[in-house]
Amino acid sequence: MSTFTSPAGAAKGIGSARNKNQEKSGKRAPESRADGQSGDSTVDSGTGLPVLGWPTGRTDRYIGKAGAEIMLQMLVEHGVTDAFGYPGGAILPTFDQLYKKQINFILVRHEQGAGHMADGYARATGKPGIVIVTSGPGATNTVTPLATAYMDSIPMIVFSGQVRTYMIGNDAFQEADVTGITRPVTKRNYLVKNVHDLPRIINEAFIIATTGRPGPVLIDLPVDVTTSRVEQAIDDTPYLPGYKLYRTGHSRMIKQAMEVINRAERPVLYVGGGAILSDAWKEVRDLAATANIPCTTTLLGVGAFDEHDPRSLHMLGMHGSAYANYAVQESDCLIAVGARFDDRVTGNLKLFAPKAKIIHVDIDPSSISKNVKVDVPVVGDAKLCLAEMIELAEAKPRQAWFEQIASWKRQFPFSYRNDSELPKPQAIIETINQVTEGKAYFTTGVGQHQMWVAQFIRWRFPRSMITSGGLGTMGYGLPAAIGAQVGRPNDLVIDIDGDASYIMTAMELATIRQFNLPVKVAILNNRFQGMVRQWQQLFYGGRFSNSEMVNPDFAAMAESFGIRGMRCGRKEDVRKTVEAMIQHPGPCVVDFLCETAENVYPMVPSGKGLHEMELGLLASAPPNSGRELGSLA
Amino acid sequence: MRHVITALVMNEPGVLAHVANMFSARGFNIDSLVVGRTEDPQLSRMTIVVVADDRTLDQVRKQLAKIVTVVKVRDYRDTPFVSRDLMLVKLSASPRTRSEIIELASLFRGHVLDVGHNSLTVELSGEEDKLDAFIDLVRPYGIRELARTGMIAMARGGHAMSLVGEDGDGTSASAPSGTVPPLAQAGGRPVRAAAGRMPTQEELEATPPG
Ligand SMILES: Cc1cc2nc3c(=O)[nH]c(=O)nc-3n(C[C@H](O)[C@H](O)[C@H](O)COP(=O)(O)OP(=O)(O)OC[C@H]3O[C@@H](n4cnc5c(N)ncnc54)[C@H](O)[C@@H]3O)c2cc1C
Ligand SMILES: Cc1ncc(C[n+]2csc(CCOP(=O)(O)OP(=O)(O)O)c2C)c(N)n1
Ligand SMILES: [Mg+2]
């Protein structure tokens, strides 16, 4: 088998036919290229080719340029303004180009950090995150971020250095089979063997990473590809004959879906990360309002629906609200939008939504009927499909249904007792919610704190929750916050982290310092891997095997990096500490000492149905013991 | 149930590894997998025999179609098709048994490719059952070496699976599902990861209450 360049004239698929404009080649206007920001890029209706903003095709504009130079030029043309990474021998030609400062480059402390930063950047902005690292260990350090982004469908492009093409396979210094290692965790990856293929591959990478169901792409760049020059006219037309984009849903399916919805007495909207990716929050809002349907969101979908709306059921699933889970189990029509029926959401599949007809709007056909048999599939982009569905929606009072939901909400709010010596982690999050009014980008690590963030922030803004859902990557919070801050320099970015998660990537404090990023970090320090402790307490007879942490003084540690550090361990200080953290103009790390022996509830034990969740304190809570959600609204 | 799937894939390094890896990562069972060239030098054709129920088969086909380097996928659940498997088998053969074996081989429309002092190599092609039957019959003579290519398959009738031909992508066959017109026909802008921004307070306030 061998690589090949795009042939002329083959039909169908992206780039298989030429853009007509290319013939009058010479003149190009790269500066008009769509940057993913505007979302106004178009498709050539004749060829199905996404128009990149200027014509592609055979061109002499790369002649005389070396691979690294072409790469930087194309990044700029594709609207890239920021990138993250770390140098090394095999990628030095590219770093030499970065010296020109055409793009803002963030030098990290560990390549894993670069990957999560690019991911956080992408989640906060919708633009693809860009990573540039060296061969061997530099590239392998990006595997966890690639897997994280792949699981959550996040657009990202990693450029890794590679040994010279003629050395590949010889166990050369810092050689690793990076395309082999990353194949299962990328949407597509490439080993560029000839500089003449590079422009086409970069064009393809941007299309693949950002369109359809987004995902990470890796491009492996041997040193001789980045250093050798293009000598002839080459064709940079993307060639993707096997790549299909789904946009508008099938009208028959949409009609069928709306017939089921309009007939339903107890419908529930179940909205996931796909609604955020497709920027469909307005359509979700309008469908819920027009058809009068309550709406729950997944961990990755929070923010796609305003939680101040009385129709909001907040998050569902293993640690979701009791009222969302009961509503799903009782519903006669479940409308999934850009959500993938993850096992953390469904609990025992055999017991999931037993009475419901299931409608699934998703851009990826392989998501349909993967875990749960779907009755009405609508394959397409959430925003476009919902817009058509709204047209057919009928308003229904559904009074009994909303009354039932209101009664569950009164009976089983998220709650806790703030009765320990140290503040409860939930109280700290609630305070952050009150002080910020939810107007911030929040990142998290993985564990109990992550679930409490989902439960106790009142989500109102799409993209404001930045968390590793599918892979559950501890150490994600701090670098993701850095990435979000780079993408959103004027907005408040807060990493609400666990002590154990935080220290996995805490070296990136040095990056924060070097680039003066005003990231805030609130560590919910329970001196434990709390989530592990909870499982050991509940399912392993209280044998806390290797889950207790002896931590450094996080405030002093931050100060040693030149970052403002604070510590808070008294309930009465929580509010003013949160205010001080947010008012501090620069970066700030707060070590919130909080109660250890606190568990996340509700909790659906594994193997159980959603309605069989353990409510913990909720069931017996006297009305004033915890805060009701209403008080947050 | 055994099912046959064919896929046209881009002829480039890593595609076979990707497909094989996808099968193992998702716990699908491959019975056989054959890759070879096609009429188009840029495309290879894979024929995969999987053991799966109908729902798993749907997933296999969709997961294959999802791989960017896989161009087309189809299965033959509801389509009549022809299939062939090719076998080379080296048998122990004494001067006494040689003619018997040759006779058996010709009954099966096999060819003798090589004759040694005490061996005989037979080439046989056909449907898998036929090859199995032959193996059963000759086993008593002593099988020294056996190699089979695995099954290749093609639909009966005029339908052709090629880049420009009939569409056999993983979704159209799955039918009830929203088979949507390919982008080329749909026109309009491609679905990019949307560039987000926080809605302004006014936009949120504009949410109709209740
Ligand atoms: C400790 C822990 C506990 C967890 N507990 C919970 C929990 O209680 N509740 C919970 O919900 N999650 C929980 N999760 C997260 C969970 O593991 C999954 O990550 C999450 O539920 C998946 O969210 P999603 O279904 O929205 O899918 P995503 O992973 O966001 O997938 C997006 C879906 O949308 C589709 N899509 C993409 N783009 C578009 C588009 N433009 N148009 C239409 N569709 C599109 C994709 O094909 C995909 O099917 C937990 C995670 C951890 C680490
Ligand atoms: C990289 C990684 N290793 C291990 C795990 C398993 N794990 C999930 S939650 C958790 C504990 C997290 O502790 P902490 O960050 O302190 O959060 P807490 O639960 O205490 O809020 C662990 C070890 C993981 N998700 N990621
Ligand atoms: Mg902890």
PDB file of N, CA, C and O in Angstrom, chain A residues 20 63 65 77 99 201 227 264 338 345 416 424 455 466 478 548 551 575:
ATOM      1  N   LYS A  20     -14.287  25.008  -9.071  1.00  0.00           N
ATOM      2  CA  LYS A  20     -14.100  25.635 -10.383  1.00  0.00           C
ATOM      3  C   LYS A  20     -13.155  26.828 -10.334  1.00  0.00           C
ATOM      4  O   LYS A  20     -12.375  27.051 -11.232  1.00  0.00           O
ATOM      5  N   ILE A  63       5.619  26.813  -3.816  1.00  0.00           N
ATOM      6  CA  ILE A  63       6.940  26.544  -4.383  1.00  0.00           C
ATOM      7  C   ILE A  63       8.012  27.368  -3.660  1.00  0.00           C
ATOM      8  O   ILE A  63       7.833  28.557  -3.395  1.00  0.00           O
ATOM      9  N   LYS A  65       8.961  26.973  -0.635  1.00  0.00           N
ATOM     10  CA  LYS A  65       8.789  27.034   0.812  1.00  0.00           C
ATOM     11  C   LYS A  65       9.047  25.671   1.453  1.00  0.00           C
ATOM     12  O   LYS A  65       8.701  24.635   0.883  1.00  0.00           O
ATOM     13  N   GLU A  77      -3.766  30.963   7.997  1.00  0.00           N
ATOM     14  CA  GLU A  77      -4.883  31.035   7.049  1.00  0.00           C
ATOM     15  C   GLU A  77      -6.133  30.329   7.562  1.00  0.00           C
ATOM     16  O   GLU A  77      -7.255  30.703   7.240  1.00  0.00           O
ATOM     17  N   TYR A  99       9.197  31.405  15.951  1.00  0.00           N
ATOM     18  CA  TYR A  99       9.977  32.557  16.397  1.00  0.00           C
ATOM     19  C   TYR A  99       9.488  33.853  15.746  1.00  0.00           C
ATOM     20  O   TYR A  99       9.633  34.930  16.294  1.00  0.00           O
ATOM     21  N   ILE A 201      -3.022  17.634   3.368  1.00  0.00           N
ATOM     22  CA  ILE A 201      -3.286  16.977   4.650  1.00  0.00           C
ATOM     23  C   ILE A 201      -3.726  17.996   5.700  1.00  0.00           C
ATOM     24  O   ILE A 201      -4.656  17.746   6.477  1.00  0.00           O
ATOM     25  N   THR A 227      11.711  20.294   6.763  1.00  0.00           N
ATOM     26  CA  THR A 227      12.846  21.071   6.257  1.00  0.00           C
ATOM     27  C   THR A 227      12.944  21.103   4.738  1.00  0.00           C
ATOM     28  O   THR A 227      13.561  22.002   4.180  1.00  0.00           O
ATOM     29  N   ALA A 264     -47.340  13.133  22.926  1.00  0.00           N
ATOM     30  CA  ALA A 264     -46.858  12.684  24.231  1.00  0.00           C
ATOM     31  C   ALA A 264     -47.490  13.467  25.376  1.00  0.00           C
ATOM     32  O   ALA A 264     -47.743  14.663  25.273  1.00  0.00           O
ATOM     33  N   GLY A 338     -28.123  15.207  20.651  1.00  0.00           N
ATOM     34  CA  GLY A 338     -26.658  15.254  20.793  1.00  0.00           C
ATOM     35  C   GLY A 338     -26.182  14.633  22.077  1.00  0.00           C
ATOM     36  O   GLY A 338     -25.298  15.161  22.737  1.00  0.00           O
ATOM     37  N   VAL A 345     -25.359   7.684  32.357  1.00  0.00           N
ATOM     38  CA  VAL A 345     -26.650   8.355  32.228  1.00  0.00           C
ATOM     39  C   VAL A 345     -27.800   7.359  32.347  1.00  0.00           C
ATOM     40  O   VAL A 345     -28.808   7.634  32.980  1.00  0.00           O
ATOM     41  N   TYR A 416     -27.664  19.232  51.185  1.00  0.00           N
ATOM     42  CA  TYR A 416     -26.582  18.756  52.050  1.00  0.00           C
ATOM     43  C   TYR A 416     -26.770  19.456  53.384  1.00  0.00           C
ATOM     44  O   TYR A 416     -27.495  20.453  53.488  1.00  0.00           O
ATOM     45  N   LYS A 424     -18.521  22.384  54.108  1.00  0.00           N
ATOM     46  CA  LYS A 424     -18.831  21.322  53.153  1.00  0.00           C
ATOM     47  C   LYS A 424     -18.430  21.806  51.758  1.00  0.00           C
ATOM     48  O   LYS A 424     -18.623  22.980  51.420  1.00  0.00           O
ATOM     49  N   GLN A 455     -23.808  19.848  40.067  1.00  0.00           N
ATOM     50  CA  GLN A 455     -25.073  19.965  40.795  1.00  0.00           C
ATOM     51  C   GLN A 455     -25.326  21.372  41.345  1.00  0.00           C
ATOM     52  O   GLN A 455     -26.468  21.817  41.381  1.00  0.00           O
ATOM     53  N   ILE A 466     -16.534  23.066  31.502  1.00  0.00           N
ATOM     54  CA  ILE A 466     -15.434  22.467  30.756  1.00  0.00           C
ATOM     55  C   ILE A 466     -14.882  21.325  31.598  1.00  0.00           C
ATOM     56  O   ILE A 466     -14.144  21.548  32.557  1.00  0.00           O
ATOM     57  N   LEU A 478      -6.731  22.139  35.618  1.00  0.00           N
ATOM     58  CA  LEU A 478      -5.849  23.307  35.553  1.00  0.00           C
ATOM     59  C   LEU A 478      -5.430  23.638  34.118  1.00  0.00           C
ATOM     60  O   LEU A 478      -5.626  24.777  33.671  1.00  0.00           O
ATOM     61  N   GLU A 548      -5.948   8.007  50.599  1.00  0.00           N
ATOM     62  CA  GLU A 548      -5.701   9.185  51.419  1.00  0.00           C
ATOM     63  C   GLU A 548      -4.475   9.928  50.889  1.00  0.00           C
ATOM     64  O   GLU A 548      -3.493   9.310  50.496  1.00  0.00           O
ATOM     65  N   ASN A 551      -0.945  16.196  51.346  1.00  0.00           N
ATOM     66  CA  ASN A 551      -0.765  17.246  50.344  1.00  0.00           C
ATOM     67  C   ASN A 551       0.221  18.307  50.802  1.00  0.00           C
ATOM     68  O   ASN A 551       0.413  18.507  51.997  1.00  0.00           O
ATOM     69  N   ARG A 575     -17.155  32.958  52.136  1.00  0.00           N
ATOM     70  CA  ARG A 575     -17.660  33.960  51.208  1.00  0.00           C
ATOM     71  C   ARG A 575     -16.621  35.026  50.905  1.00  0.00           C
ATOM     72  O   ARG A 575     -16.374  35.362  49.737  1.00  0.00           O
TER      73      ARG A 575
END
